[in-house]
Coordinates of C-alpha atoms in Angstrom, one line a residue:
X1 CA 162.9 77.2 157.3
X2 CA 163.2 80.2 154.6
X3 CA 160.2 78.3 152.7
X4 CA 158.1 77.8 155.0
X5 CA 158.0 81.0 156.2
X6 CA 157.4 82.0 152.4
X7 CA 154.6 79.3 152.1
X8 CA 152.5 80.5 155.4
X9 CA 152.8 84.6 153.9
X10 CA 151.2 82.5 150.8
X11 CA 148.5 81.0 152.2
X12 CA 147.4 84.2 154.5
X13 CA 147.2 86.4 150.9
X14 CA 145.0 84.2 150.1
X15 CA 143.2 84.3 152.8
X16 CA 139.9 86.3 152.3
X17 CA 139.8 89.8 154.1
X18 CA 137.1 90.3 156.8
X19 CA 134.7 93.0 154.9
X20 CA 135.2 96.4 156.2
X21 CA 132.7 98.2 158.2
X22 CA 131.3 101.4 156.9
X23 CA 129.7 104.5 159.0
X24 CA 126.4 105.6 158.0
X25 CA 128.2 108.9 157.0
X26 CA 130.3 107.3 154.7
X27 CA 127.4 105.2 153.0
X28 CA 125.5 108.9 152.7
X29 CA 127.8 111.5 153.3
X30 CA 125.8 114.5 154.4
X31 CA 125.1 117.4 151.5
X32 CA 128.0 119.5 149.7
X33 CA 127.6 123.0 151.0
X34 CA 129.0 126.1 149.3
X35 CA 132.4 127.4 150.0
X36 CA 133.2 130.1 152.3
X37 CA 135.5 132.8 152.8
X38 CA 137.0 130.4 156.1
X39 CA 137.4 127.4 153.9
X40 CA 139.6 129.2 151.4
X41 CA 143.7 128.5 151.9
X42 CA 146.3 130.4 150.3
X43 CA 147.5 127.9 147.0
X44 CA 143.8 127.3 146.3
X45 CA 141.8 127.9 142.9
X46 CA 139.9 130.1 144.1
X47 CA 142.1 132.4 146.4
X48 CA 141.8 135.8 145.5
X49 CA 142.6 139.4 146.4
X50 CA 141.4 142.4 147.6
X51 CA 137.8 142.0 149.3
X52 CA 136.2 138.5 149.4
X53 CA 132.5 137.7 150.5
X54 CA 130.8 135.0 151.0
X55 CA 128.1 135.3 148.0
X56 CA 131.1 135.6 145.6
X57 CA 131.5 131.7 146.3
X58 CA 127.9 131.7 145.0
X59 CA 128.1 132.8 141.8
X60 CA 128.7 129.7 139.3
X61 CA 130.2 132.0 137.0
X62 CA 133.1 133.2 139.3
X63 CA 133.4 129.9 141.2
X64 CA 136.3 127.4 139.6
X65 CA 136.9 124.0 140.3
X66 CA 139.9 122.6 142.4
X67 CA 142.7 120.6 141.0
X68 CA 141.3 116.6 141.2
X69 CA 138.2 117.9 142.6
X70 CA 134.7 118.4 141.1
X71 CA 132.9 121.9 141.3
X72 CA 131.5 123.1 144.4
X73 CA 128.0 123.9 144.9
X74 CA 127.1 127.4 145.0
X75 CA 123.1 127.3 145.6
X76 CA 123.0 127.1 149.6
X77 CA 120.9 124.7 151.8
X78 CA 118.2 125.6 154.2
X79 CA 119.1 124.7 157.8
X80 CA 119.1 120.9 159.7
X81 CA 115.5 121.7 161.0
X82 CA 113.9 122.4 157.5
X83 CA 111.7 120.0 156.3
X84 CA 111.8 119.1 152.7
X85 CA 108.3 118.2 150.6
X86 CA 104.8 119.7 150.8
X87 CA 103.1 120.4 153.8
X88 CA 99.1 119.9 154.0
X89 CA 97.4 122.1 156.6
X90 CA 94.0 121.0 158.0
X91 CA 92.6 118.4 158.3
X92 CA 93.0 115.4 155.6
X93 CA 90.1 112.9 157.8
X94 CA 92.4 110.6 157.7
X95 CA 93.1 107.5 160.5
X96 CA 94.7 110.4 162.8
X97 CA 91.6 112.3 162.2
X98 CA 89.1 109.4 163.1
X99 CA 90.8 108.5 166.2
X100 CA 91.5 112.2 167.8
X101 CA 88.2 113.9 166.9
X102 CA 84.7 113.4 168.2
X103 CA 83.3 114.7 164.6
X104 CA 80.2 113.8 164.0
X105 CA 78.3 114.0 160.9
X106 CA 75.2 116.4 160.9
X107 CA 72.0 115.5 158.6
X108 CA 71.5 118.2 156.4
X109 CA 68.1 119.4 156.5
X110 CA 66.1 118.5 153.5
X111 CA 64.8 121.1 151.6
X112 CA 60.4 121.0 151.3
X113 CA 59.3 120.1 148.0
X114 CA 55.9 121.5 146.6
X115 CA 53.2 119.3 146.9
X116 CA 51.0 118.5 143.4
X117 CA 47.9 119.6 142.8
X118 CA 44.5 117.7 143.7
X119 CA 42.7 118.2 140.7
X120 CA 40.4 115.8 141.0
X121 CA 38.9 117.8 143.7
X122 CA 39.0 120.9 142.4
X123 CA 37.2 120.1 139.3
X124 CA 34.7 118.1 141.3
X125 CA 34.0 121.4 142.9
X126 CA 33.7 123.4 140.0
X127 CA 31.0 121.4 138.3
X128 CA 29.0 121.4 141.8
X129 CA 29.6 125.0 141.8
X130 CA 28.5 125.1 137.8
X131 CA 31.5 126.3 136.4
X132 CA 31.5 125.2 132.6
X133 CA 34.3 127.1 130.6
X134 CA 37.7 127.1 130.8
X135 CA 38.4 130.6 132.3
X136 CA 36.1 129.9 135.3
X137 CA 38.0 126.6 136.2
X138 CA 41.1 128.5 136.1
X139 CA 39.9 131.0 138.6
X140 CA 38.3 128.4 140.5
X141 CA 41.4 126.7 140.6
X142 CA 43.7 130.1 141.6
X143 CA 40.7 130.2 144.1
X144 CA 40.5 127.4 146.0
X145 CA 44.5 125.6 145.4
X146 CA 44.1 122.1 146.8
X147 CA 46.9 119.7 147.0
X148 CA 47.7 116.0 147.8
X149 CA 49.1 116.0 151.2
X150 CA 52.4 113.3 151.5
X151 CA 50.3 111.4 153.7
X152 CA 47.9 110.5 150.4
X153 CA 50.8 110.3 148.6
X154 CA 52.4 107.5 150.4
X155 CA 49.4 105.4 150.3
X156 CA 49.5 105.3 146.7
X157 CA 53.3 104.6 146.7
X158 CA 54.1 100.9 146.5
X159 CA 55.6 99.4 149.1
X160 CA 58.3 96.8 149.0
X161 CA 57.6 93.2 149.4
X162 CA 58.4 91.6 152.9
X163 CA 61.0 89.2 152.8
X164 CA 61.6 86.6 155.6
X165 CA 65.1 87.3 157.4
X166 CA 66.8 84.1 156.6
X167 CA 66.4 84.2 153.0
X168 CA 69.7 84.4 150.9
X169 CA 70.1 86.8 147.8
X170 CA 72.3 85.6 144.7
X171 CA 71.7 82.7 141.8
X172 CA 71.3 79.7 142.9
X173 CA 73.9 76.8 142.5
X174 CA 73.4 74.2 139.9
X175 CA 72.1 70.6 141.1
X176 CA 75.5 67.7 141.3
X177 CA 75.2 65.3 138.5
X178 CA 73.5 62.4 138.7
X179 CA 76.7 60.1 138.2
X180 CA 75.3 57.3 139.1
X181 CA 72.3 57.4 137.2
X182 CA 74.6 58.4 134.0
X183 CA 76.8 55.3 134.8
X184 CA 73.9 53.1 135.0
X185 CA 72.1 54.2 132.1
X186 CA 69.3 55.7 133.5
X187 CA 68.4 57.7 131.2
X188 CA 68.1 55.6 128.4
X189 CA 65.8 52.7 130.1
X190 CA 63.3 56.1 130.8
X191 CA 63.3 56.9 127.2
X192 CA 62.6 53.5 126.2
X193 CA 59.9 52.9 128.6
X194 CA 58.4 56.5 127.2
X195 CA 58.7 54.8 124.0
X196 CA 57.1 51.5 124.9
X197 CA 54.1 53.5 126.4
X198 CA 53.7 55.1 123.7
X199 CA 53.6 52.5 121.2
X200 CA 50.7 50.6 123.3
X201 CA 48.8 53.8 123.8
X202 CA 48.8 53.8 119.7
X203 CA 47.9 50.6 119.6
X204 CA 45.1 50.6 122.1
X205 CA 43.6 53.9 120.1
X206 CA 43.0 52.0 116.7
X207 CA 41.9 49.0 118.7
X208 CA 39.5 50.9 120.0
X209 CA 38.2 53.1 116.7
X210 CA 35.2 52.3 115.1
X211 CA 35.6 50.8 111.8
X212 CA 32.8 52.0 109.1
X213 CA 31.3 49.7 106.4
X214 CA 31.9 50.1 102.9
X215 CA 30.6 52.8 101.0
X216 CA 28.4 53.5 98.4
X217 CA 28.2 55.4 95.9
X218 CA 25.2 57.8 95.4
X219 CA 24.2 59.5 91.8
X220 CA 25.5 62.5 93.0
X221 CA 29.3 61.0 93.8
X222 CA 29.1 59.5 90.4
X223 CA 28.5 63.0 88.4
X224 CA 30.7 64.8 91.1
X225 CA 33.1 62.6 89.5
X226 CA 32.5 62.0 85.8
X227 CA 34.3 63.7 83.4
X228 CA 32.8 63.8 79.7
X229 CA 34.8 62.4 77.1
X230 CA 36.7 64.9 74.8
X231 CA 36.2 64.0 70.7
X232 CA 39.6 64.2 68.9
X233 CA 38.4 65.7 65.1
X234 CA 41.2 66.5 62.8
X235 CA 42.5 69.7 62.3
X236 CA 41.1 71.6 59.8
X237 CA 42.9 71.7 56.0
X238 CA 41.9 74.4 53.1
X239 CA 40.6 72.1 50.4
X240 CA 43.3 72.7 47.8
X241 CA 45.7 71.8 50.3
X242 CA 44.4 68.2 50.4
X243 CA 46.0 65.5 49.4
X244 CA 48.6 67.3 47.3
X245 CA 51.7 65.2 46.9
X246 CA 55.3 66.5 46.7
X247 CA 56.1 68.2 43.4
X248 CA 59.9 66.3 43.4
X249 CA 61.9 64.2 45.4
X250 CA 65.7 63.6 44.4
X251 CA 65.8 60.2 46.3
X252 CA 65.5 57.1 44.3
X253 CA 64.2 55.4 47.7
X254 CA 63.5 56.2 50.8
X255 CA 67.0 54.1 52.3
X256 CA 68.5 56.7 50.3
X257 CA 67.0 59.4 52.1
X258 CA 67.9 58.6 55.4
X259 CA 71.3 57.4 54.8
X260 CA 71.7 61.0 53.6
X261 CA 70.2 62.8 56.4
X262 CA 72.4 61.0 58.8
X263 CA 75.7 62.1 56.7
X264 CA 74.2 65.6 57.4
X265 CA 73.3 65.2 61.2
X266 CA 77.3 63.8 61.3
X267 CA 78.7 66.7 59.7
X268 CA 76.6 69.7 61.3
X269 CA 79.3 70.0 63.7
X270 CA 82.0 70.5 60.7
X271 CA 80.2 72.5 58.6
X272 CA 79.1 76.5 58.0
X273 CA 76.0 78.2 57.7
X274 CA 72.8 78.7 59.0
X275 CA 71.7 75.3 58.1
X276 CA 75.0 73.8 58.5
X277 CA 75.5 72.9 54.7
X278 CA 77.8 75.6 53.4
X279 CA 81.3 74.7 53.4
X280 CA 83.9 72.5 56.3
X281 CA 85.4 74.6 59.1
X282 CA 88.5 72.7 58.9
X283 CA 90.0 72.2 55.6

């Protein structure tokens, strides 16, 4: 019996506690005031004797803290009925505005613009009257001041185009696409038909051209075209220069001769100098 009384007090530890309720006042406890002389006790930090008022309990630098406790406030609070943030007077015309007041909004009058001058008229005037210069016109013109009513001016104003009522502003929205026609390959039997059509119009035009005969040539053609025939003489030679031969020539035969200059043309690449005969780069 002893254990199963000690097994059920388990079991209802373990058991989870309903959660506890909390007042609103305990969530948000209302604001810390300052201390007064009736919430002083005798034992208290701040006790004291002699004369005690309530703005001493203000003063941060007088006020101490209690044992366990945090300081006190010592700013006080405005009363229950004070409202805290700013207050706009007047009228913001907001949605209380629109719906409680009858204020309508009043056209402000437009203030009259001066007309321009008609000086086509006026200068008509002075030349009838047979004012030349320049002074007269202007006197003519302080004279007689005539300008373009707003009546003349609206006539020369453009007006904008009537539109019918049903018609829809914006761009307009791009055709489908022919799928069907893609699919089917449309497109491609067009271009060769326009290609086909073509190709028999070309051939019907030089069907149809006029073939000439052959031509012939006239005198004129002929000299248009000739071209004279240029002599080659030989250049000309002073006459002691003529049919000198050389003075000496070191090569028993003319093999000779070219065997050596293709020894030189091989070793041009090796070899120093101007003329590539001195002496080998490499040794």
């Amino acid at each position: 019996m002893p254990e199963a009384g000690s097994s059920s007090q388990d079991l209802m530890r373990w058991k989870k506690k309903p959660p506890v309720r909390r007042t609103v006042s305990q969530i948000c406890p209302p604001p810390r005031r300052p201390l007064t002389v009736a919430d002083i006790r005798p034992g208290m930090e701040n006790d004291r004797l002699g004369v005690v008022r309530d703005s001493m309990f203000q003063n941060p630098l007088i006020v101490k803290a209690e044992l366990g406790k945090p300081r006190e406030r010592s700013s006080s609070l405005p009363g229950i009925d004070f409202n805290y943030g700013l207050y706009i007077r007047g009228l913001d015309r907001g949605v209380p505005e629109a719906i409680g007041h009858w204020n309508v909004f009043k056209q402000q009058p437009t203030c009259p613009h001066e007309l321009t001058r008609n000086y086509i008229v006026m200068n008509r005037g002075a030349v009838k009257a047979g004012l030349v210069t320049a002074r007269e016109n202007f006197n003519y013109h302080q004279l007689k001041d005539i300008r373009i009513s707003d009546q003349d001016d609206r006539r020369l104003k453009r007006e904008p185009p009537s539109l019918p009522p049903n018609m829809t502003f914006g761009i307009r929205a791009r055709p489908s696409t022919p799928f069907f026609d893609l699919l089917q390959h449309r497109y491609q039997q067009l271009w060769v038909q326009e290609q086909k059509a073509t190709q028999k119009a070309i051939k019907l035009e030089k069907k149809h051209k006029v073939t000439l005969g052959p031509l012939y040539e006239t005198r004129s053609s002929q000299l248009r075209k000739y071209k004279p025939p240029v002599r080659l003489d030989a250049l000309w030679h002073m006459p002691h220069f003529q049919k000198v031969g050389p003075h000496l020539d070191t090569f028993p035969t003319e093999a000779d001769r070219q065997r050596a200059f293709k020894a030189h043309r091989e070793e041009c690449a090796v070899r120093q100098g101007t003329l590539r005969m001195g002496n080998y780069t490499h040794p």
